[in-house]
mmCIF file of C-alpha atoms and ligand atoms in Angstrom:
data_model
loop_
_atom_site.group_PDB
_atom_site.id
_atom_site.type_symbol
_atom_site.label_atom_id
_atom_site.label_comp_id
_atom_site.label_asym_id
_atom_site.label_seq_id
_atom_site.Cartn_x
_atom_site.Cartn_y
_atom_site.Cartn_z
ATOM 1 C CA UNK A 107 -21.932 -10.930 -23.275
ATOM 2 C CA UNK A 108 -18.162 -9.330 -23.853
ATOM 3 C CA UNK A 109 -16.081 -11.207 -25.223
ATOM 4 C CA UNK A 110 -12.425 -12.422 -23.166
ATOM 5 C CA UNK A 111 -9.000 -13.238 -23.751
ATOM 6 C CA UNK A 112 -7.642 -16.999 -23.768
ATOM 7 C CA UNK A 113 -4.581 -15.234 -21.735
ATOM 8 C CA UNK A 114 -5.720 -15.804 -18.125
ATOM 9 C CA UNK A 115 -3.534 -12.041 -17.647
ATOM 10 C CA UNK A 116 -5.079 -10.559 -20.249
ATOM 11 C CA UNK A 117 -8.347 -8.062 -19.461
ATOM 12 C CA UNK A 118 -9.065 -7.215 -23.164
ATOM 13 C CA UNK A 119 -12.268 -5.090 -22.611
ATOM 14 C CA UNK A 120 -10.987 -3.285 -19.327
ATOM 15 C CA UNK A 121 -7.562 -2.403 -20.372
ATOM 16 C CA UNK A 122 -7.431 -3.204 -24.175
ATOM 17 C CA UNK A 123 -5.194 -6.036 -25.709
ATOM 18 C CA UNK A 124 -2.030 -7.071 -23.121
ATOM 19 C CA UNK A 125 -0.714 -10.190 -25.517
ATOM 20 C CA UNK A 126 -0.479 -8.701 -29.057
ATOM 21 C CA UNK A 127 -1.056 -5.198 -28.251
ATOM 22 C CA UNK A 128 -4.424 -5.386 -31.232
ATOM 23 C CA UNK A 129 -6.088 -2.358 -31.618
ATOM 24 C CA UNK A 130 -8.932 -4.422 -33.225
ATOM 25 C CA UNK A 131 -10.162 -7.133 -30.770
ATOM 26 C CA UNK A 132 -11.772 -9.080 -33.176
ATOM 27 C CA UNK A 133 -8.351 -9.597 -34.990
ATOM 28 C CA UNK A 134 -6.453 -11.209 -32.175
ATOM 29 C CA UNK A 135 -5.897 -14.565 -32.307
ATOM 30 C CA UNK A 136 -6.212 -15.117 -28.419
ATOM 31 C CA UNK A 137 -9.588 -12.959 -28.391
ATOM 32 C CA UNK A 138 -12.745 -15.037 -27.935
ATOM 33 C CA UNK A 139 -16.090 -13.652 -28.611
ATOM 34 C CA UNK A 140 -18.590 -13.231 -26.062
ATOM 35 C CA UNK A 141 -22.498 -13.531 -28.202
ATOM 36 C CA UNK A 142 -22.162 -12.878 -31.492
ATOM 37 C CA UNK A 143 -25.659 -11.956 -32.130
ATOM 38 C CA UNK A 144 -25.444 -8.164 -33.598
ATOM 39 C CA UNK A 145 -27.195 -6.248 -31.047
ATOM 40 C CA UNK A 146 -24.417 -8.138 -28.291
ATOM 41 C CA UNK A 147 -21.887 -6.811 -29.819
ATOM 42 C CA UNK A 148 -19.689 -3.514 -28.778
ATOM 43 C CA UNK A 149 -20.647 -0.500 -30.754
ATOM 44 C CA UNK A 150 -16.712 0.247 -31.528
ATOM 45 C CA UNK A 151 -14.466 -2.898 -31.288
ATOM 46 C CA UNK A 152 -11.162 -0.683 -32.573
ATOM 47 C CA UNK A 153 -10.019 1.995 -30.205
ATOM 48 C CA UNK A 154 -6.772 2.228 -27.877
ATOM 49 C CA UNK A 155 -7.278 1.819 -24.431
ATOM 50 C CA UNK A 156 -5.161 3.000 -21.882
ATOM 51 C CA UNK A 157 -3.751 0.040 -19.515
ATOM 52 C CA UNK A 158 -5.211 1.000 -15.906
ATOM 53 C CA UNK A 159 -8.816 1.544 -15.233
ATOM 54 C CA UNK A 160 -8.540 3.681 -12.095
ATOM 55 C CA UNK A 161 -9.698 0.844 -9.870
ATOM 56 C CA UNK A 162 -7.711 -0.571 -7.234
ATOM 57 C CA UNK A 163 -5.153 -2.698 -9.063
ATOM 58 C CA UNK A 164 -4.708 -6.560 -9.282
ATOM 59 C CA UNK A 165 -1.328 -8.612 -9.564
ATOM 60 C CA UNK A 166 -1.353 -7.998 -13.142
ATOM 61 C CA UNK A 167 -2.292 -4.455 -13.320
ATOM 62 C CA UNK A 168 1.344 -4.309 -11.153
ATOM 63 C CA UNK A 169 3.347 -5.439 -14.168
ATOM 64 C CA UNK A 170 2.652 -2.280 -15.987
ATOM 65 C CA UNK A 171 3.777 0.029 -13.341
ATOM 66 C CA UNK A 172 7.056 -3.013 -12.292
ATOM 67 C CA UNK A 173 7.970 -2.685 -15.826
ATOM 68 C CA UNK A 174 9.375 1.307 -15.647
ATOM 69 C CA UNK A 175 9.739 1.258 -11.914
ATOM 70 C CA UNK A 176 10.819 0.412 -8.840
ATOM 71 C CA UNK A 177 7.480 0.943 -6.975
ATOM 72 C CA UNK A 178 7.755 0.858 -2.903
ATOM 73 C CA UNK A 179 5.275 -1.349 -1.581
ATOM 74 C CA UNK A 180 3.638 -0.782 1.697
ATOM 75 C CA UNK A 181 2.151 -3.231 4.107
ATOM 76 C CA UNK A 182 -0.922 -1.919 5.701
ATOM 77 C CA UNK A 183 -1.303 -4.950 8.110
ATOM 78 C CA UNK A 184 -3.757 -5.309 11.548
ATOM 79 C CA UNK A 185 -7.140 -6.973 12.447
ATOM 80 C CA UNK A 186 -10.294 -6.626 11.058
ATOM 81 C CA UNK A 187 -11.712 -2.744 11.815
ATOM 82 C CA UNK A 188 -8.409 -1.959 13.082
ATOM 83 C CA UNK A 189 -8.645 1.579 10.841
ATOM 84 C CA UNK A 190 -6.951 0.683 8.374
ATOM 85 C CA UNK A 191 -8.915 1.705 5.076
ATOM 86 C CA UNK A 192 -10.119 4.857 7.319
ATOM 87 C CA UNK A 193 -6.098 5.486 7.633
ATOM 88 C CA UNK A 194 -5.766 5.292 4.076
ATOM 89 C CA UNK A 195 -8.708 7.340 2.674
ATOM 90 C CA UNK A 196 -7.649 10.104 5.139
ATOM 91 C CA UNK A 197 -3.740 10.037 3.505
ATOM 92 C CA UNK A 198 -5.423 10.320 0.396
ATOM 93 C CA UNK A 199 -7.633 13.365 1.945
ATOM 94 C CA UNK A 200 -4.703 15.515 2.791
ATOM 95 C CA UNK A 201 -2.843 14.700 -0.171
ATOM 96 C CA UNK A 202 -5.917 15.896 -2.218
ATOM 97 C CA UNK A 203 -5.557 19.041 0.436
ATOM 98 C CA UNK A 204 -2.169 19.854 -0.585
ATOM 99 C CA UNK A 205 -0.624 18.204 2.407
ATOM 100 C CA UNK A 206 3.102 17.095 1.164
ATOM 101 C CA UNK A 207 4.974 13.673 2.369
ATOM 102 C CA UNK A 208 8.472 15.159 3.469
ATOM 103 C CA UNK A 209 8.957 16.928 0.654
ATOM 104 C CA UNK A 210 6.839 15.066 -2.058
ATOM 105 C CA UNK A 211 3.637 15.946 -3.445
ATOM 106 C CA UNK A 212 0.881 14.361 -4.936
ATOM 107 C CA UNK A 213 1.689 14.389 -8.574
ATOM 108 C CA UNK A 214 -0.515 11.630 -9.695
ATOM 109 C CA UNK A 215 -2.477 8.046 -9.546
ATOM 110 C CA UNK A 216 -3.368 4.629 -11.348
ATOM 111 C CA UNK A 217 -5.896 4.237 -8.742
ATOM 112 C CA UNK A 218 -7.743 7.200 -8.448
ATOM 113 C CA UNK A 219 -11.414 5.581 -8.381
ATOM 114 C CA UNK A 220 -9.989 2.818 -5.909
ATOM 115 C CA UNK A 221 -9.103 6.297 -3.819
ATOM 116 C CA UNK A 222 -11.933 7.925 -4.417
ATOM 117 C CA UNK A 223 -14.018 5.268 -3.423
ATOM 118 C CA UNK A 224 -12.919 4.724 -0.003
ATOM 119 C CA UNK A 225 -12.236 8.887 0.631
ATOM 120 C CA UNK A 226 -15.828 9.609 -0.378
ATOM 121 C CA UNK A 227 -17.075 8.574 2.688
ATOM 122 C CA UNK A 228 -14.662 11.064 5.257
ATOM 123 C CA UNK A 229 -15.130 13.908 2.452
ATOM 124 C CA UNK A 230 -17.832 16.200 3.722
ATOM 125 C CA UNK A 231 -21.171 15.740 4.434
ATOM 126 C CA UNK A 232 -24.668 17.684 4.504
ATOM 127 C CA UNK A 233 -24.770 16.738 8.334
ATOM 128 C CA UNK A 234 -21.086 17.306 9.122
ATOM 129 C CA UNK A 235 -21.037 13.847 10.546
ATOM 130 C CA UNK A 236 -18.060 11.712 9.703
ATOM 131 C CA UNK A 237 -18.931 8.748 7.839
ATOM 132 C CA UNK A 238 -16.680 5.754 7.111
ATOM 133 C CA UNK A 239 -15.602 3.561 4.807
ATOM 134 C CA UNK A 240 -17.433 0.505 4.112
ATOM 135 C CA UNK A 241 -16.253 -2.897 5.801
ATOM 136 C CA UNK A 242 -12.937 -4.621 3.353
ATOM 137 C CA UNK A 243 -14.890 -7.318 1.822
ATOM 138 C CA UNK A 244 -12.725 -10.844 2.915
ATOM 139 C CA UNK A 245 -13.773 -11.948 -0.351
ATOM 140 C CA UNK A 246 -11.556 -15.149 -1.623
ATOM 141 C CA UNK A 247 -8.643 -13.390 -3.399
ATOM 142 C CA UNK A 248 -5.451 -13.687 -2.548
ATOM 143 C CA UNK A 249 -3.688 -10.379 -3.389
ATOM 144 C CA UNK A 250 -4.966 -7.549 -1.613
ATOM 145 C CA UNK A 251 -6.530 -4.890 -3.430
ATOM 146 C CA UNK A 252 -3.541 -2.453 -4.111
ATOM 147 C CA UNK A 253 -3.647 1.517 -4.098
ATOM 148 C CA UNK A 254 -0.967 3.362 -6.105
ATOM 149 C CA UNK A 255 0.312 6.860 -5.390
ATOM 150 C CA UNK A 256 3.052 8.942 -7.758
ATOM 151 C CA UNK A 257 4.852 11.462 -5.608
ATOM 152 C CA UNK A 258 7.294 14.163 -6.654
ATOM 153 C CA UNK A 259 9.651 16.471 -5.089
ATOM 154 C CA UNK A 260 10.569 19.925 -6.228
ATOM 155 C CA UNK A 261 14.088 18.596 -7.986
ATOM 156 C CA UNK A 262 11.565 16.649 -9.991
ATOM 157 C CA UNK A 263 12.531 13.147 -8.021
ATOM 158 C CA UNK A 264 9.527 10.580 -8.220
ATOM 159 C CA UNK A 265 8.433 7.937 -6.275
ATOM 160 C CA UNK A 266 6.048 5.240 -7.129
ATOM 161 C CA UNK A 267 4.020 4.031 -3.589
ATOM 162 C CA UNK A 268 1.632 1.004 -3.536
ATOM 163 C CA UNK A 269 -0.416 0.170 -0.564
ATOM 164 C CA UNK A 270 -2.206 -2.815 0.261
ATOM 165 C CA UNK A 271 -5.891 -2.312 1.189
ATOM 166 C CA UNK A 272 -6.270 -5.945 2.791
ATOM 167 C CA UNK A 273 -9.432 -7.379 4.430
ATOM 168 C CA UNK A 274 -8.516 -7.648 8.421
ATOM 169 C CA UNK A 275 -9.695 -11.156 8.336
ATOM 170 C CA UNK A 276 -6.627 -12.240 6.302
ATOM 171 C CA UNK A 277 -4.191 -11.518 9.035
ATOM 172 C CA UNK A 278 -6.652 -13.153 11.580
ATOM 173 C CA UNK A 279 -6.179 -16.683 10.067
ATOM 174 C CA UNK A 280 -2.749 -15.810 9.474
ATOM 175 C CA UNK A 281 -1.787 -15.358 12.978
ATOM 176 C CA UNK A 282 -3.612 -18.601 13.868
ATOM 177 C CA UNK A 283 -2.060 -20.325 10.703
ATOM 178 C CA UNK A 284 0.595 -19.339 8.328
ATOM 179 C CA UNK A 285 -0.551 -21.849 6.053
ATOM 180 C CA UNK A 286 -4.317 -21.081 6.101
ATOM 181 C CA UNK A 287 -5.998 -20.889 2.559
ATOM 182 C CA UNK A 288 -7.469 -18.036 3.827
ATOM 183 C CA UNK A 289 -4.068 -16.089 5.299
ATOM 184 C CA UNK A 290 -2.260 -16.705 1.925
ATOM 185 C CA UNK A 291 -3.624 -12.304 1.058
ATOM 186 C CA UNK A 292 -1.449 -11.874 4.299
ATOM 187 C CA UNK A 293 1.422 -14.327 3.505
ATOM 188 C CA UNK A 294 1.587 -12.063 0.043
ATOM 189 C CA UNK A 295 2.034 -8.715 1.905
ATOM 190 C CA UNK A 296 4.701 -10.406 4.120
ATOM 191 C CA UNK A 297 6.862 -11.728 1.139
ATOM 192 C CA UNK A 298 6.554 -8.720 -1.088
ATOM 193 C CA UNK A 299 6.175 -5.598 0.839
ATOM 194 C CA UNK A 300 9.048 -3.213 1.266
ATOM 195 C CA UNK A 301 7.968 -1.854 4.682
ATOM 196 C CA UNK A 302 5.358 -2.198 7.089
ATOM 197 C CA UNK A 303 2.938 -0.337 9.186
ATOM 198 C CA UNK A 304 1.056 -2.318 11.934
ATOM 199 C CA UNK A 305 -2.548 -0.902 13.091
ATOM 200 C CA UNK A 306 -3.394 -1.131 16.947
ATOM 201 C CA UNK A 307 -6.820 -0.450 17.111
ATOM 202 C CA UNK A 308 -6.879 2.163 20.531
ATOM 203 C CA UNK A 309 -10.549 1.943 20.561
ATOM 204 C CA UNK A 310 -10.139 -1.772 21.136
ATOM 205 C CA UNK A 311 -7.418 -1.724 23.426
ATOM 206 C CA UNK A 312 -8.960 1.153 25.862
ATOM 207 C CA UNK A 313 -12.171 -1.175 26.262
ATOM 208 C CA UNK A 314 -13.927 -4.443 27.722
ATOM 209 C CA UNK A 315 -11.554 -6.085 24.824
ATOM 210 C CA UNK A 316 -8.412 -4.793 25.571
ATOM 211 C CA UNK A 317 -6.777 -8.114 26.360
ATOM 212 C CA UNK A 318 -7.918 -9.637 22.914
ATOM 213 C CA UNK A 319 -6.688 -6.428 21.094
ATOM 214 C CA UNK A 320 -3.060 -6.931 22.624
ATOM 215 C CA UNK A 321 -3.290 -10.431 21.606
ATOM 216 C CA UNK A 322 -4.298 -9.915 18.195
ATOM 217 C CA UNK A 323 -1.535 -6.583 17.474
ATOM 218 C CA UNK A 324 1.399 -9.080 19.313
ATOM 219 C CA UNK A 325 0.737 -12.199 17.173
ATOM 220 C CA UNK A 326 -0.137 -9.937 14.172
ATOM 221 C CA UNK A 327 3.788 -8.370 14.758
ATOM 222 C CA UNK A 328 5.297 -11.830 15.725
ATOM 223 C CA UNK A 329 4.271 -12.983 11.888
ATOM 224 C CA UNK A 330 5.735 -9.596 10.575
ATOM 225 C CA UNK A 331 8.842 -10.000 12.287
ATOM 226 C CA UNK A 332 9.503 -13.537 10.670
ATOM 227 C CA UNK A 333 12.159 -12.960 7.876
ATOM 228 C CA UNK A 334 11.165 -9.317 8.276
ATOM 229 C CA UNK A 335 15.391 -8.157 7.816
ATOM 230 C CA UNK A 336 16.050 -4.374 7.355
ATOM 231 C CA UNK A 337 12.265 -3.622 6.020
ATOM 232 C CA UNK A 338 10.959 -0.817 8.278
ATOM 233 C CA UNK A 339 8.117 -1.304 10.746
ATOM 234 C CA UNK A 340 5.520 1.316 12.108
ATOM 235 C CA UNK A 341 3.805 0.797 15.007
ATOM 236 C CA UNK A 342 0.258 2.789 14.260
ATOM 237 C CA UNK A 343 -1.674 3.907 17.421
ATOM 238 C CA UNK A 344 -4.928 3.891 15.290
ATOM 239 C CA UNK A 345 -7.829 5.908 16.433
ATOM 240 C CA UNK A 346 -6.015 7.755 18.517
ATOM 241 C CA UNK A 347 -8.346 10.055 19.717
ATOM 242 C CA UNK A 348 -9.697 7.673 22.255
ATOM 243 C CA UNK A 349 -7.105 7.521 24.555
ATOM 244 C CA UNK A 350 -5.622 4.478 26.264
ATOM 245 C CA UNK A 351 -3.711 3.656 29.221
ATOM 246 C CA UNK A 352 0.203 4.226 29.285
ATOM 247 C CA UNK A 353 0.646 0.706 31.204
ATOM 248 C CA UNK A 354 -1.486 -0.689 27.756
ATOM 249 C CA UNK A 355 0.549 1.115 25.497
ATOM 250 C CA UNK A 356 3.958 -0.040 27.447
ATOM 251 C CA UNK A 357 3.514 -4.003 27.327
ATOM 252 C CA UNK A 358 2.858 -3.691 23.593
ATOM 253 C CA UNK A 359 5.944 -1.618 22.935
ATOM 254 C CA UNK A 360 7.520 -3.748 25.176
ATOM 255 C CA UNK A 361 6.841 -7.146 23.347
ATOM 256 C CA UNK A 362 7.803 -5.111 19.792
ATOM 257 C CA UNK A 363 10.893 -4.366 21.268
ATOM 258 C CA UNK A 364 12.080 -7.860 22.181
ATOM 259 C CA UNK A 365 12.639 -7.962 18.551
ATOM 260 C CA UNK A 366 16.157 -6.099 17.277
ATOM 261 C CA UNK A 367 14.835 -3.845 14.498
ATOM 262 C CA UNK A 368 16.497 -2.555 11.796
ATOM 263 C CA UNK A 369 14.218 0.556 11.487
ATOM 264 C CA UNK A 370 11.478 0.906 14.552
ATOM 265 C CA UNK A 371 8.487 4.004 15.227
ATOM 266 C CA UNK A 372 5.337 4.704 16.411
ATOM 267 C CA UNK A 373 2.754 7.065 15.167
ATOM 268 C CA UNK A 374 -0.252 7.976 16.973
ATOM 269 C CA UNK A 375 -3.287 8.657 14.389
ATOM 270 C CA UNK A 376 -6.944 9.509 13.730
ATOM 271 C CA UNK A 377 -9.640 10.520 11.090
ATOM 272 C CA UNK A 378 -9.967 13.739 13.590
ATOM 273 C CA UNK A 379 -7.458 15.856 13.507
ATOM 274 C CA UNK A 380 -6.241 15.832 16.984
ATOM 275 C CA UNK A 381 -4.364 18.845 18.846
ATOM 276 C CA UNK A 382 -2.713 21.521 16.274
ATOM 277 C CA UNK A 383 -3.037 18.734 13.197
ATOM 278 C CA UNK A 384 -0.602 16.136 15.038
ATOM 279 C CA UNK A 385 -2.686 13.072 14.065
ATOM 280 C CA UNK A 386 -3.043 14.123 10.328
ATOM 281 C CA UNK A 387 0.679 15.197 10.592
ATOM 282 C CA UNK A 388 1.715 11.606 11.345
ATOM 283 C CA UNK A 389 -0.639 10.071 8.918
ATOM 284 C CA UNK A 390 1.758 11.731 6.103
ATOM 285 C CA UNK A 391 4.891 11.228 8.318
ATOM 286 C CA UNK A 392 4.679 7.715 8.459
ATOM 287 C CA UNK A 393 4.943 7.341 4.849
ATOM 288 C CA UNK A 394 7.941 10.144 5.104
ATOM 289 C CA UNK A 395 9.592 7.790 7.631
ATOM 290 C CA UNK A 396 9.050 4.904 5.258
ATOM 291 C CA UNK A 397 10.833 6.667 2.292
ATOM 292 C CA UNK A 398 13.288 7.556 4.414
ATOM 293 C CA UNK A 399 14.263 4.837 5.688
ATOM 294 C CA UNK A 400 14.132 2.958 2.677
ATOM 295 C CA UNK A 401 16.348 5.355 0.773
ATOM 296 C CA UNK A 402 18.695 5.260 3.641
ATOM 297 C CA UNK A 403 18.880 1.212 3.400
ATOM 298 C CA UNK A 404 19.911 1.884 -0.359
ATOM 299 C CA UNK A 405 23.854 1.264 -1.151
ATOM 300 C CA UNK A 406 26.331 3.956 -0.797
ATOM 301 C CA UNK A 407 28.275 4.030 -4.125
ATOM 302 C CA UNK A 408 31.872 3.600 -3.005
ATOM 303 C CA UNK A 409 34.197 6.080 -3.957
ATOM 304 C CA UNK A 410 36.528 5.902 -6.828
ATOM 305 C CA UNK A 411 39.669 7.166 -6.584
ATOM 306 C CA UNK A 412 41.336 8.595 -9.915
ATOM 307 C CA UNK A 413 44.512 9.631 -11.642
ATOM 308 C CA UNK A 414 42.605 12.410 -12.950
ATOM 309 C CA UNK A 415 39.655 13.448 -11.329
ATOM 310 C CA UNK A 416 37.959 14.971 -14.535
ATOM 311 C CA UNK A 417 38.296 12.433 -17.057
ATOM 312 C CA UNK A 418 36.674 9.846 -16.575
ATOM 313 C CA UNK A 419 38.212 7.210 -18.697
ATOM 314 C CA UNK A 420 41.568 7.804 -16.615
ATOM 315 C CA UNK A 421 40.122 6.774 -13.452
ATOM 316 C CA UNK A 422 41.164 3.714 -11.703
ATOM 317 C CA UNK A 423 40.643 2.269 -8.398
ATOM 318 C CA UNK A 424 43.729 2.882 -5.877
ATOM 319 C CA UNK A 425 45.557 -0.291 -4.782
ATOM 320 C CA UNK A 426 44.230 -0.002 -1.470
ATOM 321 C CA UNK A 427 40.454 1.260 -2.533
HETATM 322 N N1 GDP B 33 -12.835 6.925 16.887
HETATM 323 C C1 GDP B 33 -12.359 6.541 15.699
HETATM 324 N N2 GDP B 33 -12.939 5.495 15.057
HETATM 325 C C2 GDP B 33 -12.417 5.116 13.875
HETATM 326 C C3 GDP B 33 -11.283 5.773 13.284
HETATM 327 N N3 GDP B 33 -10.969 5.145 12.116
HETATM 328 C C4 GDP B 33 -11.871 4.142 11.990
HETATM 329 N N4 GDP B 33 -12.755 4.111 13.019
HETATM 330 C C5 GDP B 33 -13.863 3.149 13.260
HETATM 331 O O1 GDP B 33 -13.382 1.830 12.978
HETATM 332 C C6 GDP B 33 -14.190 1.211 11.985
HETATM 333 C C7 GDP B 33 -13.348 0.338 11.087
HETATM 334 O O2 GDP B 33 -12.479 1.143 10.311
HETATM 335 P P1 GDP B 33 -11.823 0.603 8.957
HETATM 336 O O3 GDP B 33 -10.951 1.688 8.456
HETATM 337 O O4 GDP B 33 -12.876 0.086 8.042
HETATM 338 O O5 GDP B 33 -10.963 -0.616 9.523
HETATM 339 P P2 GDP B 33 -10.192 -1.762 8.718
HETATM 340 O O6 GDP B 33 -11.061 -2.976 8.801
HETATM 341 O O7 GDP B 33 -8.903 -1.961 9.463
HETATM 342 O O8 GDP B 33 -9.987 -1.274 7.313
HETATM 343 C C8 GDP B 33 -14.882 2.380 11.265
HETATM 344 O O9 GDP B 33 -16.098 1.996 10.687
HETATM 345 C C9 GDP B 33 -15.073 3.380 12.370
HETATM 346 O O10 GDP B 33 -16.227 3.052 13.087
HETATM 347 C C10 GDP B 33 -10.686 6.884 13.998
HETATM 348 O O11 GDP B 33 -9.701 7.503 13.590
HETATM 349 N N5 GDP B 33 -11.275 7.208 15.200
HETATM 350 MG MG1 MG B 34 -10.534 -2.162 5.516
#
């Protein structure tokens, strides 16, 4: 057995030694060993490792990345099998297409297996049948699993995206009980994320369940909206090539817009396609929108007005600035 850390944030065999920083495990002081018998042990106990594994990172994990930068964290929020994951894996399919965000590009990811292992499924297939992502496991954790994304735009501008790939059943018991040991994944995307995109499910609502679908999306926003302030919110018309009813479509938009929004859209979306690209088009102009918005939510820096404009150490602000 490997051995662990005594630091309960510390993953020494994963991402090599967070306290100390120890190249040689066996040196740290916080480092217990796992079986010390000699054919248990590792085969090379001093190497660097880097500090991300490619998986889908933790709470933790998110304190490298915090550390350097501002990262903008998106809510991916709805019922279970709303499309969700589906939505994300095909983002991360155009990106790996050459598809831009506005006018970012892929340039990079901490998460690339956690990617990979959800796009897998919608990449293509001996059959040409479109396969999907496995079910979000509502296992007991309380912080989704999060996907990262590094974006750059030709003036060499990054940005740093994290979305949450949460298990539907979170924001089930959520909207039933804000307080539910089970919703407290949910609660966590409601205090922390930056902006939000809400998934109605249109294969849901253009069925026998419709009226449980409108329930679910309403109560589902209603929780969003609480303390939600100037942090954008998406309204995602999720598998959009089955086609609902405008009168369906209406009394949802109608219930969002009780609400006084700071920033307020809706983007209709699917795995296929749809008509000249427009559902993949809005899968990467949500995000646009998000940035956007976000950026445009940012201080203006007032301006200073100086004796002399091009030295800097004689400006001052006017009496009346
Ligand atoms: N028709 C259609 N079905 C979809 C689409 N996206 C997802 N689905 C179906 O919805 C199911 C649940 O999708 P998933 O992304 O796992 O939902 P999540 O639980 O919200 O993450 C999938 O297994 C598919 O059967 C879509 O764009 N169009
Ligand atoms: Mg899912």
């Amino acid at each position: 057995m490997a051995g662990k850390c005594s630091h309960p944030s510390c993953f020494p065999n994963d991402t090599g030694c967070n306290v100390e920083g120890c190249s040689n495990l066996s040196e740290c002081k916080y480092y217990e060993k796992g079986d010390t018998s000699e054919e248990n042990q590792p085969a090379e106990e001093e190497f660097y490792r880097i500090p991300w594994t490619g998986n889908t990172l933790g709470l933790s994990d998110l304190n490298f990345l915090t550390a350097s930068t501002k990262p903008i964290l998106v809510g991916i929020a709805g019922v279970a099998s709303a499309g969700k994951t589906t939505f994300l894996a095909s983002l991360y399919c155009l990106l790996r297409h050459g598809k831009k965000i506005g006018g970012y590009s892929f340039s990079g990811s901490l998460t690339l297996n956690g990617w990979e292992n959800i796009a897998w499924y919608l990449s293509w297939k001996n059959n040409g049948n479109i396969q999907f992502p496995p079910h979000t496991t509502n296992n007991s954790g309380r912080v989704p699993g999060l996907l990262h994304l590094a974006l750059k735009n030709k003036n060499g501008e990054k940005k740093d995206l994290i979305f949450t790939d949460a298990p539907g059943e979170w924001f089930d018991h959520w909207r039933n009980n804000v307080n539910s040991e089970n919703a407290k994944g949910a609660k966590w995307i409601h205090d922390n994320c930056d902006a939000f995109l809400l998934f109605a499910d249109c294969d849901m609502l253009a069925g026998s369940k419709r009226g449980q679908a409108k329930l679910q999306i309403n109560s589902v926003a209603d929780r969003l909206f609480e303390r939600i302030g100037d942090r954008p919110f998406g309204l995602v018309w999720s598998k959009s090539d089955v086609a609902i009813s405008d009168i369906t479509k209406e009394q949802i938009l109608s219930h969002i817009k009780e609400n006084l929004l700071t920033h307020f859209i809706e983007f209709a979306t699917s795995v296929n396609e749809g008509e000249g690209g427009v559902f993949h088009q809005n899968i990467c102009e949500s995000m646009n929108w998000i940035i956007e918005k976000l950026d445009s939510n940012m201080n203006i820096i007032p301006k200073i007005s100086s004796f002399k404009q091009e030295d800097m150490f004689l400006s001052k602000r006017s009496v009346n600035g």
